[in-house]
Amino acid sequence: MTDLKKIISHAKEYGFVFPSSEIYEGLNAVYDYAQNGVLLKNNIRDYWWKAMIQLNKNIIGIDASILMHPTTWKASGHVDAFNDPLIDNKDSKKRYRADVLIEDYCAKIESKIEKEITKASKRFGADFDKSEFIKTNKRVLDYRLKINLILNRLGKSLEKEDLKDVKLLINELGIVCPISGSKNWTEVKQFNLMFGTKLGASSESANELFLRPETAQGIFVNFLNVQKTGRMKIPFGIAQTGKAFRNEIVARQFIFRMREFEQMEMQFFVTPGQQKFWYKKWKESRLKWHLSLGMGEENYRFHDHEKLAHYADLASDIEFKFPFGFKELEGIHSRTDFDLKNHEKFSGKKLQYFDPDKKENYVPYVIETSIGLDRMFLAVFSWSLHSEKLDDGSERIVLKIPEILAPIKVAILPLIKKDGLPEYAEKIFEDLKLNYNVIYDEKDAIGRRYRRQDAQGTPFCITVDHESLIDNCVTLRYRDSMKQERVETKKIIEILGSKLNYKSWLNKI
Ligand code: GAP
């Protein structure tokens, strides 16, 4: 996989992602989506929305506000529990997440394991049995044990909010500041991740608001409104996409961890006692959604949580193999009745479902699926970016974005700018633009134009040449294979339709 630096520079060079307010040196961990980026982002959101709302007759969508009544965040637990443990280095004056420092330490041990495996595989050649080696090699086992001991202790200390022990662990492991190289650390403190703001001009504290740190609460507070007006019967889901804000201490790895980002969340309301069944179902269903895009089964794995968020009784991440290793892409959480019960308590309003079959009221349990749109963007973008050596020795940079997500679906290219070719090509453009985002390009030699479209991820190019005016055929070029075929102009809509229609993609879910 292409490394992150190349991904970032490609995203900028080809109009996908720019640093925010770059003329002022940018704003840390805030990014803008450019002309191609916004199309890719919209397409990912559409693909999610269609899979959730169009394909499930018991899921409906809403669009709640970013600003919510401040008590929402008391009830949800975010005011008291949405914290990260932070630590400062007194010499570099740099701030870190204490748990991330420890996890990075473990990642270094993990890379030692990888080195042992690579060494052994070179030594034993074809006879090398990797899984046997991992199970039996003393050094690998010692490293693994060390990692487990550290992470277990960290998990327990964080759960008990024992920040002194987190600091002790950093000291015992001899972790140094990556900038100053010193061990001159402050105590570990909790840091709330919510961004505060104020409503109107009043200075009263009652008007202090938060920018939502997750979209989910907009769904919970609307639960009964939606259920009643939509006449929904449990089990049913409410989905939405929208911005969320977190004042992340360590924001890094490009758009992987941002301070302003977008989530695509769905809360599925179920009868208490059925949560395990639905949790399993949604884990399977969400993985299928990812796999339908064809980005390689080997690039996904589940990570079931031992340390649970304050609201969950079961939780798992779908991890994706990013350029910096397997990391969380989506979370599936069994949130119990925590949120609805707390909103009942804090608002004094009943948030109960009347079950017409059982003839009783109850607070439903909730299974949540929550994926970061920007993180999904990074998954798609990093997986798609390839540098290929061609037969003639030249290099081709190509973005093999799954066709259904590609920002521009078709480029229409007259071979030259005269002899009636542009007019013929324009006609195709006018026809296709009713179905897809298409682009018309007549600048530069055809080879350069193909390269430009490859680098932007356009899956199909249509070239109009002099023959086209005589035989009413054009050349259709495929981005991934670079294969070209001559097709009748009137058949283009049909050919593209078979490759770009949602039906054939969503059918895999
Ligand atoms: N409502 C549950 C919730 O918010 P989460 O695990 O904190 O759970 C869900 O976030 C997803 O949102 C993550 O899996 C990730 O894809 C995305 N996400 C979270 N924080 C993010 C950040 N700072 N930048 C980009 N994406 C983020």
PDB file of N, CA and C in Angstrom, residues 308-342:
ATOM      1  N   LEU A 308     -14.990  -1.225  27.550  1.00  0.00           N
ATOM      2  CA  LEU A 308     -16.189  -0.725  26.876  1.00  0.00           C
ATOM      3  C   LEU A 308     -16.431   0.745  27.198  1.00  0.00           C
ATOM      4  N   ALA A 309     -17.033   1.461  26.234  1.00  0.00           N
ATOM      5  CA  ALA A 309     -17.410   2.863  26.480  1.00  0.00           C
ATOM      6  C   ALA A 309     -18.470   2.883  27.580  1.00  0.00           C
ATOM      7  N   HIS A 310     -18.699   4.088  28.135  1.00  0.00           N
ATOM      8  CA  HIS A 310     -19.575   4.171  29.298  1.00  0.00           C
ATOM      9  C   HIS A 310     -20.999   3.684  29.029  1.00  0.00           C
ATOM     10  N   TYR A 311     -21.404   3.586  27.764  1.00  0.00           N
ATOM     11  CA  TYR A 311     -22.790   3.238  27.456  1.00  0.00           C
ATOM     12  C   TYR A 311     -22.980   1.804  26.948  1.00  0.00           C
ATOM     13  N   ALA A 312     -21.891   1.051  26.760  1.00  0.00           N
ATOM     14  CA  ALA A 312     -22.015  -0.194  25.985  1.00  0.00           C
ATOM     15  C   ALA A 312     -21.924  -1.465  26.834  1.00  0.00           C
ATOM     16  N   ASP A 313     -22.651  -2.535  26.395  1.00  0.00           N
ATOM     17  CA  ASP A 313     -22.435  -3.832  27.034  1.00  0.00           C
ATOM     18  C   ASP A 313     -21.741  -4.817  26.086  1.00  0.00           C
ATOM     19  N   LEU A 314     -21.636  -4.469  24.828  1.00  0.00           N
ATOM     20  CA  LEU A 314     -20.870  -5.238  23.844  1.00  0.00           C
ATOM     21  C   LEU A 314     -20.385  -4.246  22.792  1.00  0.00           C
ATOM     22  N   ALA A 315     -19.183  -4.433  22.290  1.00  0.00           N
ATOM     23  CA  ALA A 315     -18.711  -3.498  21.259  1.00  0.00           C
ATOM     24  C   ALA A 315     -17.616  -4.136  20.430  1.00  0.00           C
ATOM     25  N   SER A 316     -17.651  -3.819  19.161  1.00  0.00           N
ATOM     26  CA  SER A 316     -16.627  -4.340  18.258  1.00  0.00           C
ATOM     27  C   SER A 316     -16.302  -3.281  17.204  1.00  0.00           C
ATOM     28  N   ASP A 317     -15.060  -3.285  16.769  1.00  0.00           N
ATOM     29  CA  ASP A 317     -14.690  -2.388  15.666  1.00  0.00           C
ATOM     30  C   ASP A 317     -14.504  -3.218  14.409  1.00  0.00           C
ATOM     31  N   ILE A 318     -14.888  -2.641  13.277  1.00  0.00           N
ATOM     32  CA  ILE A 318     -14.414  -3.190  12.012  1.00  0.00           C
ATOM     33  C   ILE A 318     -13.138  -2.416  11.736  1.00  0.00           C
ATOM     34  N   GLU A 319     -12.031  -3.143  11.710  1.00  0.00           N
ATOM     35  CA  GLU A 319     -10.748  -2.471  11.441  1.00  0.00           C
ATOM     36  C   GLU A 319     -10.381  -2.652   9.972  1.00  0.00           C
ATOM     37  N   PHE A 320      -9.723  -1.641   9.440  1.00  0.00           N
ATOM     38  CA  PHE A 320      -9.275  -1.680   8.045  1.00  0.00           C
ATOM     39  C   PHE A 320      -7.760  -1.533   8.021  1.00  0.00           C
ATOM     40  N   LYS A 321      -7.164  -2.162   7.022  1.00  0.00           N
ATOM     41  CA  LYS A 321      -5.708  -2.055   6.911  1.00  0.00           C
ATOM     42  C   LYS A 321      -5.345  -0.737   6.229  1.00  0.00           C
ATOM     43  N   PHE A 322      -5.129   0.289   7.044  1.00  0.00           N
ATOM     44  CA  PHE A 322      -4.714   1.605   6.546  1.00  0.00           C
ATOM     45  C   PHE A 322      -3.210   1.557   6.253  1.00  0.00           C
ATOM     46  N   PRO A 323      -2.651   2.585   5.641  1.00  0.00           N
ATOM     47  CA  PRO A 323      -1.197   2.564   5.359  1.00  0.00           C
ATOM     48  C   PRO A 323      -0.371   2.462   6.639  1.00  0.00           C
ATOM     49  N   PHE A 324      -0.966   2.818   7.792  1.00  0.00           N
ATOM     50  CA  PHE A 324      -0.229   2.721   9.059  1.00  0.00           C
ATOM     51  C   PHE A 324      -0.713   1.547   9.900  1.00  0.00           C
ATOM     52  N   GLY A 325      -1.302   0.538   9.241  1.00  0.00           N
ATOM     53  CA  GLY A 325      -1.696  -0.684   9.947  1.00  0.00           C
ATOM     54  C   GLY A 325      -3.203  -0.783  10.141  1.00  0.00           C
ATOM     55  N   PHE A 326      -3.630  -1.911  10.748  1.00  0.00           N
ATOM     56  CA  PHE A 326      -5.062  -2.119  11.000  1.00  0.00           C
ATOM     57  C   PHE A 326      -5.543  -1.132  12.051  1.00  0.00           C
ATOM     58  N   LYS A 327      -6.589  -0.363  11.743  1.00  0.00           N
ATOM     59  CA  LYS A 327      -7.139   0.627  12.685  1.00  0.00           C
ATOM     60  C   LYS A 327      -8.662   0.660  12.535  1.00  0.00           C
ATOM     61  N   GLU A 328      -9.294   1.168  13.591  1.00  0.00           N
ATOM     62  CA  GLU A 328     -10.759   1.237  13.594  1.00  0.00           C
ATOM     63  C   GLU A 328     -11.299   2.079  12.442  1.00  0.00           C
ATOM     64  N   LEU A 329     -12.262   1.463  11.730  1.00  0.00           N
ATOM     65  CA  LEU A 329     -12.956   2.187  10.679  1.00  0.00           C
ATOM     66  C   LEU A 329     -14.404   2.441  11.093  1.00  0.00           C
ATOM     67  N   GLU A 330     -14.989   1.449  11.759  1.00  0.00           N
ATOM     68  CA  GLU A 330     -16.403   1.539  12.143  1.00  0.00           C
ATOM     69  C   GLU A 330     -16.590   0.857  13.487  1.00  0.00           C
ATOM     70  N   GLY A 331     -17.532   1.370  14.280  1.00  0.00           N
ATOM     71  CA  GLY A 331     -17.833   0.727  15.553  1.00  0.00           C
ATOM     72  C   GLY A 331     -19.246   0.168  15.544  1.00  0.00           C
ATOM     73  N   ILE A 332     -19.416  -1.016  16.113  1.00  0.00           N
ATOM     74  CA  ILE A 332     -20.760  -1.577  16.301  1.00  0.00           C
ATOM     75  C   ILE A 332     -20.919  -1.771  17.805  1.00  0.00           C
ATOM     76  N   HIS A 333     -21.908  -1.075  18.378  1.00  0.00           N
ATOM     77  CA  HIS A 333     -22.036  -1.066  19.834  1.00  0.00           C
ATOM     78  C   HIS A 333     -23.414  -1.510  20.262  1.00  0.00           C
ATOM     79  N   SER A 334     -23.457  -2.308  21.305  1.00  0.00           N
ATOM     80  CA  SER A 334     -24.736  -2.597  21.951  1.00  0.00           C
ATOM     81  C   SER A 334     -24.827  -1.595  23.098  1.00  0.00           C
ATOM     82  N   ARG A 335     -25.691  -0.576  22.944  1.00  0.00           N
ATOM     83  CA  ARG A 335     -25.696   0.566  23.868  1.00  0.00           C
ATOM     84  C   ARG A 335     -26.708   0.412  24.993  1.00  0.00           C
ATOM     85  N   THR A 336     -27.283  -0.780  25.100  1.00  0.00           N
ATOM     86  CA  THR A 336     -28.320  -1.064  26.117  1.00  0.00           C
ATOM     87  C   THR A 336     -29.427   0.002  26.058  1.00  0.00           C
ATOM     88  N   ASP A 337     -30.058   0.280  27.221  1.00  0.00           N
ATOM     89  CA  ASP A 337     -31.077   1.340  27.244  1.00  0.00           C
ATOM     90  C   ASP A 337     -30.504   2.586  27.917  1.00  0.00           C
ATOM     91  N   PHE A 338     -29.146   2.631  27.984  1.00  0.00           N
ATOM     92  CA  PHE A 338     -28.445   3.700  28.698  1.00  0.00           C
ATOM     93  C   PHE A 338     -28.917   5.094  28.275  1.00  0.00           C
ATOM     94  N   ASP A 339     -28.902   5.342  26.978  1.00  0.00           N
ATOM     95  CA  ASP A 339     -29.177   6.716  26.516  1.00  0.00           C
ATOM     96  C   ASP A 339     -30.637   7.110  26.732  1.00  0.00           C
ATOM     97  N   LEU A 340     -31.544   6.227  26.274  1.00  0.00           N
ATOM     98  CA  LEU A 340     -32.967   6.592  26.394  1.00  0.00           C
ATOM     99  C   LEU A 340     -33.355   6.742  27.863  1.00  0.00           C
ATOM    100  N   LYS A 341     -32.875   5.832  28.732  1.00  0.00           N
ATOM    101  CA  LYS A 341     -33.225   5.915  30.157  1.00  0.00           C
ATOM    102  C   LYS A 341     -32.713   7.220  30.762  1.00  0.00           C
ATOM    103  N   ASN A 342     -31.487   7.576  30.407  1.00  0.00           N
ATOM    104  CA  ASN A 342     -30.935   8.819  30.961  1.00  0.00           C
ATOM    105  C   ASN A 342     -31.660  10.041  30.425  1.00  0.00           C
TER     106      ASN A 342
END
